[in-house]
Amino acid sequence: MDWGDSTEQAAFRAQVQQFIRERLPEHYRNSEGADSVEETAGWQADRKSDDPVVRAAAKDWADALAEHGWIAPAWPKQYGGAGLSYMEQFIFNAEMAQANAPAVGGMGVSMMGPTLIVHGTEEQRQEHLPRILSGEVAWAQGYSEPGSGSDLASLQTRAVRDGDEWVVNGQKIWTSGAHFADWLFALVRSDPDAPKHRGISFMMIDLKTPGLSLRPIIDMAGKHPFNETFFEDVRVPAKNMVGEENRGWYVGMTLLDFERSGVGLAIQYRRGLYDQLEEMKGKSQPFVRPDLGAVRLEFADRAIEAEILYNFALRIVSMNSRGIVPNYEASVNKMYGSELHQRVARTGTKAWGLYGQVWDPKSAYSPMGSTHVQDYVVSVPHTIFSGSNEIQRNVIATRGLGLPRG
Amino acid sequence: MDLGLTETQELLKNAAREFLENECSETLVREMEEDERGYSPALWQQMAEQGWQGLLIPEAYGGAGFDFMDLTILLEEMGRALVPGPFMPTVLGGAVPIIAAGTEAQKQQYLPKIASGESIFTLALTEPSARFDESGIETRAEVSGTSVTLTGTKLFIADAQVADFMVVAGRSAQGVTLAIVPTRQPGVHVTPLTTIASDKQCEVVLDGAQGELLGADGAGWEILRGVIRRYTVAECAYLVGLAQMDFEITVDYAKERVQFGRPIGSFQAIQHKCADMVTDVDGCRFITYKAAWALATDQPDAEAALAVHMAKAWTSEASRRVVAHGQQIHGGIGYTRDYKIQLFFRRQKRGELAFGDADYHREIVAQRIGL
């Protein structure tokens, strides 16, 4: 066991640090916490921002990353990625998080590209991969439906074949960032008579296709990260199906072969914690509650728990590096990380006492740009999305520990 | 970076597990609860033949010359098997301070006998004040040349009833001072306590007990700092193994116990507890190994200290959560003396308290992160 970098790892880490130091646009430096609340959209929103400074920052940063293949660090070099090893990706992601530098490429890089690399035709790859890598096209994910959340395979959005097209009708929900995206990848029901996992197909759908419409969902933080997506006779060319007809569940669920340890979040929570501790000693002192007593020890717990989460992340990448496919361990990370996120936000908010409720980051009474109270709200869905924590615990117990399914 | 074991560590772990499954049965563990000595001399000798007491001791002194990381792996296996007796007191309380501060003559005199299983040691640190810090040491130490005369009461001293020697922390005019004290002499009075874990922790009254100086007069706390850190991580490692086994026994039980016509492990209420148990056990393991790594590789002092305090704060509490779930999932059968799960529950509390529980270490973590 070794928590330290090897010589090569240290050199790569130094290279990434230097790159970020030299190339991260001013706009992304020292950004107040409030900005990061928009992280569900992040770079994807910035590239379409009305503010030319923000737009330029998004483009410059994407261009800088692209020089190293670091928009898609995990993709094989032959597809324009950097072909980094698991451990290099881990270091890259950790350093990006440490610098609060935005990842570029969103779902296109993390989901669509890898899916095409594994399941796509050569034609599909050539059409879509370069445009993901250039930052020209952003993707959104159309999986969840109003009646299909944790039980995703029950999805009902219907696709019916008509010549060399599919006609899609139905509704998706929680389509994150679709209002900043250009294309959608979706799971649709292509055979209603087959068992539920075996009647689903995976499709790429241009968001400008007639009959497709978005309706914003405003969340309880007053933000607009999600949408409802409606399909009324949306015609999708048959060539936009990925993988075989009715095999879409397996296409969508393919465990894509790259670093998913969540190290970025582990670093982010830890950095946020120590930033706040630093701030509490300094200029924001007037906002620190006078009776800090019990919160002191909460901070100690959070600091310890941040190490626990980091270790869980390092465990995953250690398994990857040794050619072992993580099993329940990935669910542990999601579950523990999301619950820690909520605890960090709660402790952070508590430290400010009455000031901990000031929502407006520009208020004279706002501690640290209201980042903690906003995070307190924004962390609520973290234990719900990407497989609720109840589902994660089911997975740990059944797939991981071999307990019988209920 | 890599959280896997090396090949050597894997071998050590597997060999230890196999050995202990054969040699340290539940029956033996139960017998030792009733035994006056609290350990099995036969098992002790076999462990010495495996090279365990000497694992950390350099080869020049009859040991195996392994590092602290390796010892941590071994201790995890010992916790899994609930190995009773003076292993930790001897290795962490005897060998570690002698390796750190002993003269060449002391190393030659004591270390080979620890490695061979001939000598049992313990660390006489805590007193009736039950403090783990420097100010807790009030036992009087009068130093004359290399001999030390000790007067005072030491409390919660593990396995003093069978120890041949104690490393005693006393206070001289120069400050905290360590001495190696033979246990069998008129000035030493040992009385075992009855504790929740049915282990052997003792009151040790020192009434002009004679010992020899270990390290310089007044250098005791400096030496103890390193000893205590290692001993603390060792206690964590034992708890990791203990919690792992409690968890495995519990999951097995949940698969077998049938109610309402189905195994109780098919109910989500049970499944979710089991998921939390494995998360806690894994969390304990890695934070403990992180601390062991920091000590074994001489990471900067502040980092190593923080890692140790974090490990004990977390492991003390998480292992308690694990054994509490273990009891709950077992239901009534788990509350009986004859069923094995209670052995883990009771011993967890000893480990939780040893060298400070979560509250103690959490407070130090708070100070060290600037609060």
PDB file of C-alpha atoms in Angstrom, chain A residues 146-330:
ATOM      1  CA  PRO A 146     -41.739  10.452 -14.992  1.00  0.00           C
ATOM      2  CA  GLY A 147     -42.701   6.849 -14.258  1.00  0.00           C
ATOM      3  CA  SER A 148     -39.220   5.371 -14.473  1.00  0.00           C
ATOM      4  CA  GLY A 149     -36.703   6.583 -11.945  1.00  0.00           C
ATOM      5  CA  SER A 150     -34.968   3.922  -9.890  1.00  0.00           C
ATOM      6  CA  ASP A 151     -36.817   1.331 -11.993  1.00  0.00           C
ATOM      7  CA  LEU A 152     -35.338   2.702 -15.196  1.00  0.00           C
ATOM      8  CA  ALA A 153     -35.945  -0.382 -17.307  1.00  0.00           C
ATOM      9  CA  SER A 154     -39.690   0.208 -17.067  1.00  0.00           C
ATOM     10  CA  LEU A 155     -39.304   3.220 -19.417  1.00  0.00           C
ATOM     11  CA  GLN A 156     -42.153   3.834 -21.876  1.00  0.00           C
ATOM     12  CA  THR A 157     -40.983   6.389 -24.462  1.00  0.00           C
ATOM     13  CA  ARG A 158     -41.940   4.557 -27.616  1.00  0.00           C
ATOM     14  CA  ALA A 159     -40.017   4.192 -30.861  1.00  0.00           C
ATOM     15  CA  VAL A 160     -41.770   2.714 -33.894  1.00  0.00           C
ATOM     16  CA  ARG A 161     -39.926   1.859 -37.069  1.00  0.00           C
ATOM     17  CA  ASP A 162     -41.114   3.629 -40.234  1.00  0.00           C
ATOM     18  CA  GLY A 163     -38.941   2.953 -43.252  1.00  0.00           C
ATOM     19  CA  ASP A 164     -35.417   4.089 -42.508  1.00  0.00           C
ATOM     20  CA  GLU A 165     -36.573   6.185 -39.606  1.00  0.00           C
ATOM     21  CA  TRP A 166     -37.839   5.647 -36.095  1.00  0.00           C
ATOM     22  CA  VAL A 167     -40.777   7.673 -34.840  1.00  0.00           C
ATOM     23  CA  VAL A 168     -40.433   8.560 -31.181  1.00  0.00           C
ATOM     24  CA  ASN A 169     -43.247   9.569 -28.818  1.00  0.00           C
ATOM     25  CA  GLY A 170     -43.157  10.039 -25.088  1.00  0.00           C
ATOM     26  CA  GLN A 171     -41.457  12.006 -22.364  1.00  0.00           C
ATOM     27  CA  LYS A 172     -38.123  12.137 -20.566  1.00  0.00           C
ATOM     28  CA  ILE A 173     -37.408  13.996 -17.349  1.00  0.00           C
ATOM     29  CA  TRP A 174     -34.359  15.276 -15.426  1.00  0.00           C
ATOM     30  CA  THR A 175     -32.609  15.913 -18.721  1.00  0.00           C
ATOM     31  CA  SER A 176     -29.644  17.774 -17.250  1.00  0.00           C
ATOM     32  CA  GLY A 177     -28.208  20.594 -19.314  1.00  0.00           C
ATOM     33  CA  ALA A 178     -30.342  19.823 -22.375  1.00  0.00           C
ATOM     34  CA  HIS A 179     -30.938  23.554 -22.808  1.00  0.00           C
ATOM     35  CA  PHE A 180     -27.200  23.997 -23.383  1.00  0.00           C
ATOM     36  CA  ALA A 181     -26.808  20.812 -25.403  1.00  0.00           C
ATOM     37  CA  ASP A 182     -27.126  20.019 -29.095  1.00  0.00           C
ATOM     38  CA  TRP A 183     -27.799  16.314 -29.069  1.00  0.00           C
ATOM     39  CA  LEU A 184     -29.466  13.819 -26.804  1.00  0.00           C
ATOM     40  CA  PHE A 185     -28.719  10.139 -26.318  1.00  0.00           C
ATOM     41  CA  ALA A 186     -31.789   8.310 -25.159  1.00  0.00           C
ATOM     42  CA  LEU A 187     -33.166   4.931 -24.227  1.00  0.00           C
ATOM     43  CA  VAL A 188     -36.480   4.221 -25.938  1.00  0.00           C
ATOM     44  CA  ARG A 189     -38.863   1.271 -26.017  1.00  0.00           C
ATOM     45  CA  SER A 190     -38.648  -0.379 -29.414  1.00  0.00           C
ATOM     46  CA  ASP A 191     -40.431  -3.623 -28.531  1.00  0.00           C
ATOM     47  CA  PRO A 192     -43.247  -3.306 -25.994  1.00  0.00           C
ATOM     48  CA  ASP A 193     -43.886  -7.055 -25.990  1.00  0.00           C
ATOM     49  CA  ALA A 194     -40.381  -8.159 -25.014  1.00  0.00           C
ATOM     50  CA  PRO A 195     -39.273  -8.536 -21.363  1.00  0.00           C
ATOM     51  CA  LYS A 196     -38.584  -5.027 -20.105  1.00  0.00           C
ATOM     52  CA  HIS A 197     -34.788  -5.072 -20.428  1.00  0.00           C
ATOM     53  CA  ARG A 198     -34.922  -6.596 -23.891  1.00  0.00           C
ATOM     54  CA  GLY A 199     -37.201  -4.174 -25.686  1.00  0.00           C
ATOM     55  CA  ILE A 200     -35.100  -1.041 -25.318  1.00  0.00           C
ATOM     56  CA  SER A 201     -32.930   0.668 -27.934  1.00  0.00           C
ATOM     57  CA  PHE A 202     -30.241   3.341 -27.656  1.00  0.00           C
ATOM     58  CA  MET A 203     -30.607   6.350 -29.952  1.00  0.00           C
ATOM     59  CA  MET A 204     -28.837   9.583 -30.767  1.00  0.00           C
ATOM     60  CA  ILE A 205     -31.328  12.388 -31.332  1.00  0.00           C
ATOM     61  CA  ASP A 206     -30.620  15.891 -32.625  1.00  0.00           C
ATOM     62  CA  LEU A 207     -32.288  18.269 -30.180  1.00  0.00           C
ATOM     63  CA  LYS A 208     -33.385  20.470 -33.090  1.00  0.00           C
ATOM     64  CA  THR A 209     -35.509  17.698 -34.581  1.00  0.00           C
ATOM     65  CA  PRO A 210     -39.113  18.840 -35.135  1.00  0.00           C
ATOM     66  CA  GLY A 211     -41.528  17.515 -32.524  1.00  0.00           C
ATOM     67  CA  LEU A 212     -38.933  17.609 -29.751  1.00  0.00           C
ATOM     68  CA  SER A 213     -39.443  20.243 -27.068  1.00  0.00           C
ATOM     69  CA  LEU A 214     -37.964  21.128 -23.698  1.00  0.00           C
ATOM     70  CA  ARG A 215     -39.626  22.526 -20.628  1.00  0.00           C
ATOM     71  CA  PRO A 216     -37.428  23.840 -17.828  1.00  0.00           C
ATOM     72  CA  ILE A 217     -37.583  22.362 -14.350  1.00  0.00           C
ATOM     73  CA  ILE A 218     -36.707  24.982 -11.771  1.00  0.00           C
ATOM     74  CA  ASP A 219     -35.185  23.305  -8.771  1.00  0.00           C
ATOM     75  CA  MET A 220     -35.580  24.224  -5.094  1.00  0.00           C
ATOM     76  CA  ALA A 221     -32.391  26.264  -5.269  1.00  0.00           C
ATOM     77  CA  GLY A 222     -34.087  28.427  -7.899  1.00  0.00           C
ATOM     78  CA  LYS A 223     -31.755  27.122 -10.614  1.00  0.00           C
ATOM     79  CA  HIS A 224     -32.498  25.536 -13.937  1.00  0.00           C
ATOM     80  CA  PRO A 225     -30.280  22.497 -14.260  1.00  0.00           C
ATOM     81  CA  PHE A 226     -32.926  20.065 -15.532  1.00  0.00           C
ATOM     82  CA  ASN A 227     -35.627  19.836 -18.157  1.00  0.00           C
ATOM     83  CA  GLU A 228     -38.529  17.776 -19.216  1.00  0.00           C
ATOM     84  CA  THR A 229     -38.121  16.590 -22.774  1.00  0.00           C
ATOM     85  CA  PHE A 230     -41.191  15.840 -24.894  1.00  0.00           C
ATOM     86  CA  PHE A 231     -41.303  13.783 -28.075  1.00  0.00           C
ATOM     87  CA  GLU A 232     -44.202  14.149 -30.505  1.00  0.00           C
ATOM     88  CA  ASP A 233     -43.635  12.116 -33.641  1.00  0.00           C
ATOM     89  CA  VAL A 234     -39.936  12.871 -33.536  1.00  0.00           C
ATOM     90  CA  ARG A 235     -38.358  11.197 -36.570  1.00  0.00           C
ATOM     91  CA  VAL A 236     -34.892   9.749 -35.912  1.00  0.00           C
ATOM     92  CA  PRO A 237     -32.833   8.293 -38.790  1.00  0.00           C
ATOM     93  CA  ALA A 238     -32.268   4.574 -38.286  1.00  0.00           C
ATOM     94  CA  LYS A 239     -28.525   5.137 -38.629  1.00  0.00           C
ATOM     95  CA  ASN A 240     -28.654   6.956 -35.295  1.00  0.00           C
ATOM     96  CA  MET A 241     -29.347   3.805 -33.356  1.00  0.00           C
ATOM     97  CA  VAL A 242     -26.272   2.654 -31.461  1.00  0.00           C
ATOM     98  CA  GLY A 243     -25.804  -1.069 -31.142  1.00  0.00           C
ATOM     99  CA  GLU A 244     -28.466  -3.559 -32.082  1.00  0.00           C
ATOM    100  CA  GLU A 245     -32.184  -2.925 -31.970  1.00  0.00           C
ATOM    101  CA  ASN A 246     -33.640  -3.957 -28.574  1.00  0.00           C
ATOM    102  CA  ARG A 247     -30.167  -4.267 -27.072  1.00  0.00           C
ATOM    103  CA  GLY A 248     -30.077  -0.642 -25.946  1.00  0.00           C
ATOM    104  CA  TRP A 249     -30.277  -1.429 -22.240  1.00  0.00           C
ATOM    105  CA  TYR A 250     -26.950  -3.182 -22.459  1.00  0.00           C
ATOM    106  CA  VAL A 251     -25.459  -0.455 -24.651  1.00  0.00           C
ATOM    107  CA  GLY A 252     -26.515   2.157 -22.113  1.00  0.00           C
ATOM    108  CA  MET A 253     -25.330   0.149 -19.142  1.00  0.00           C
ATOM    109  CA  THR A 254     -21.954  -0.784 -20.565  1.00  0.00           C
ATOM    110  CA  LEU A 255     -19.394  -0.173 -17.881  1.00  0.00           C
ATOM    111  CA  LEU A 256     -17.194   2.211 -19.705  1.00  0.00           C
ATOM    112  CA  ASP A 257     -13.690   1.490 -19.152  1.00  0.00           C
ATOM    113  CA  PHE A 258     -12.353   4.568 -17.452  1.00  0.00           C
ATOM    114  CA  GLU A 259     -11.611   6.207 -14.163  1.00  0.00           C
ATOM    115  CA  ARG A 260     -14.832   6.677 -12.184  1.00  0.00           C
ATOM    116  CA  SER A 261     -13.456   6.787  -8.697  1.00  0.00           C
ATOM    117  CA  GLY A 262     -15.071  10.124  -7.947  1.00  0.00           C
ATOM    118  CA  VAL A 263     -11.740  11.493  -6.776  1.00  0.00           C
ATOM    119  CA  GLY A 264     -12.747  14.924  -8.057  1.00  0.00           C
ATOM    120  CA  LEU A 265     -15.598  15.141  -5.571  1.00  0.00           C
ATOM    121  CA  ALA A 266     -13.443  13.821  -2.740  1.00  0.00           C
ATOM    122  CA  ILE A 267     -10.912  16.555  -3.433  1.00  0.00           C
ATOM    123  CA  GLN A 268     -13.621  19.174  -3.886  1.00  0.00           C
ATOM    124  CA  TYR A 269     -15.203  18.512  -0.497  1.00  0.00           C
ATOM    125  CA  ARG A 270     -11.854  18.429   1.242  1.00  0.00           C
ATOM    126  CA  ARG A 271     -10.693  21.628  -0.428  1.00  0.00           C
ATOM    127  CA  GLY A 272     -13.972  23.347   0.425  1.00  0.00           C
ATOM    128  CA  LEU A 273     -13.586  22.312   4.039  1.00  0.00           C
ATOM    129  CA  TYR A 274     -10.064  23.626   4.417  1.00  0.00           C
ATOM    130  CA  ASP A 275     -10.905  26.803   2.492  1.00  0.00           C
ATOM    131  CA  GLN A 276     -13.637  27.475   5.000  1.00  0.00           C
ATOM    132  CA  LEU A 277     -11.372  26.748   7.964  1.00  0.00           C
ATOM    133  CA  GLU A 278      -8.869  29.204   6.535  1.00  0.00           C
ATOM    134  CA  GLU A 279     -11.581  31.781   5.981  1.00  0.00           C
ATOM    135  CA  MET A 280     -12.922  31.341   9.508  1.00  0.00           C
ATOM    136  CA  LYS A 281      -9.570  32.411  10.866  1.00  0.00           C
ATOM    137  CA  GLY A 282      -9.473  35.502   8.663  1.00  0.00           C
ATOM    138  CA  LYS A 283     -11.591  38.220   7.233  1.00  0.00           C
ATOM    139  CA  SER A 284     -14.973  36.539   7.613  1.00  0.00           C
ATOM    140  CA  GLN A 285     -14.474  36.247  11.343  1.00  0.00           C
ATOM    141  CA  PRO A 286     -17.547  38.417  12.103  1.00  0.00           C
ATOM    142  CA  PHE A 287     -19.777  35.749  10.561  1.00  0.00           C
ATOM    143  CA  VAL A 288     -18.466  32.857  12.638  1.00  0.00           C
ATOM    144  CA  ARG A 289     -21.002  31.919  15.288  1.00  0.00           C
ATOM    145  CA  PRO A 290     -19.822  32.846  18.761  1.00  0.00           C
ATOM    146  CA  ASP A 291     -20.677  29.447  20.237  1.00  0.00           C
ATOM    147  CA  LEU A 292     -18.514  27.386  17.926  1.00  0.00           C
ATOM    148  CA  GLY A 293     -18.190  24.578  20.503  1.00  0.00           C
ATOM    149  CA  ALA A 294     -19.810  21.531  18.963  1.00  0.00           C
ATOM    150  CA  VAL A 295     -19.181  22.625  15.383  1.00  0.00           C
ATOM    151  CA  ARG A 296     -15.426  22.368  15.985  1.00  0.00           C
ATOM    152  CA  LEU A 297     -15.754  18.647  16.422  1.00  0.00           C
ATOM    153  CA  GLU A 298     -18.098  18.365  13.468  1.00  0.00           C
ATOM    154  CA  PHE A 299     -15.372  19.910  11.345  1.00  0.00           C
ATOM    155  CA  ALA A 300     -12.929  17.337  12.662  1.00  0.00           C
ATOM    156  CA  ASP A 301     -15.343  14.595  11.651  1.00  0.00           C
ATOM    157  CA  ARG A 302     -15.820  16.064   8.190  1.00  0.00           C
ATOM    158  CA  ALA A 303     -12.061  16.324   7.708  1.00  0.00           C
ATOM    159  CA  ILE A 304     -11.708  12.659   8.655  1.00  0.00           C
ATOM    160  CA  GLU A 305     -14.604  11.645   6.433  1.00  0.00           C
ATOM    161  CA  ALA A 306     -13.069  13.494   3.497  1.00  0.00           C
ATOM    162  CA  GLU A 307     -10.027  11.236   3.927  1.00  0.00           C
ATOM    163  CA  ILE A 308     -12.291   8.198   4.043  1.00  0.00           C
ATOM    164  CA  LEU A 309     -13.865   9.239   0.737  1.00  0.00           C
ATOM    165  CA  TYR A 310     -10.480   9.916  -0.819  1.00  0.00           C
ATOM    166  CA  ASN A 311      -9.354   6.449   0.237  1.00  0.00           C
ATOM    167  CA  PHE A 312     -12.467   4.917  -1.312  1.00  0.00           C
ATOM    168  CA  ALA A 313     -11.621   6.697  -4.552  1.00  0.00           C
ATOM    169  CA  LEU A 314      -8.021   5.559  -4.401  1.00  0.00           C
ATOM    170  CA  ARG A 315      -9.212   2.020  -3.780  1.00  0.00           C
ATOM    171  CA  ILE A 316     -11.259   2.042  -6.988  1.00  0.00           C
ATOM    172  CA  VAL A 317      -8.404   3.262  -9.127  1.00  0.00           C
ATOM    173  CA  SER A 318      -6.035   0.808  -7.444  1.00  0.00           C
ATOM    174  CA  MET A 319      -8.393  -2.006  -8.442  1.00  0.00           C
ATOM    175  CA  ASN A 320      -8.673  -0.641 -11.990  1.00  0.00           C
ATOM    176  CA  SER A 321      -4.912  -0.435 -12.241  1.00  0.00           C
ATOM    177  CA  ARG A 322      -4.576  -4.055 -11.213  1.00  0.00           C
ATOM    178  CA  GLY A 323      -7.158  -5.160 -13.767  1.00  0.00           C
ATOM    179  CA  ILE A 324      -9.828  -5.849 -11.145  1.00  0.00           C
ATOM    180  CA  VAL A 325     -13.340  -4.676 -12.002  1.00  0.00           C
ATOM    181  CA  PRO A 326     -14.839  -2.861  -9.007  1.00  0.00           C
ATOM    182  CA  ASN A 327     -18.078  -4.392  -7.790  1.00  0.00           C
ATOM    183  CA  TYR A 328     -19.903  -2.963  -4.779  1.00  0.00           C
ATOM    184  CA  GLU A 329     -17.038  -0.558  -4.219  1.00  0.00           C
ATOM    185  CA  ALA A 330     -18.347   1.922  -6.794  1.00  0.00           C
TER     186      ALA A 330
END
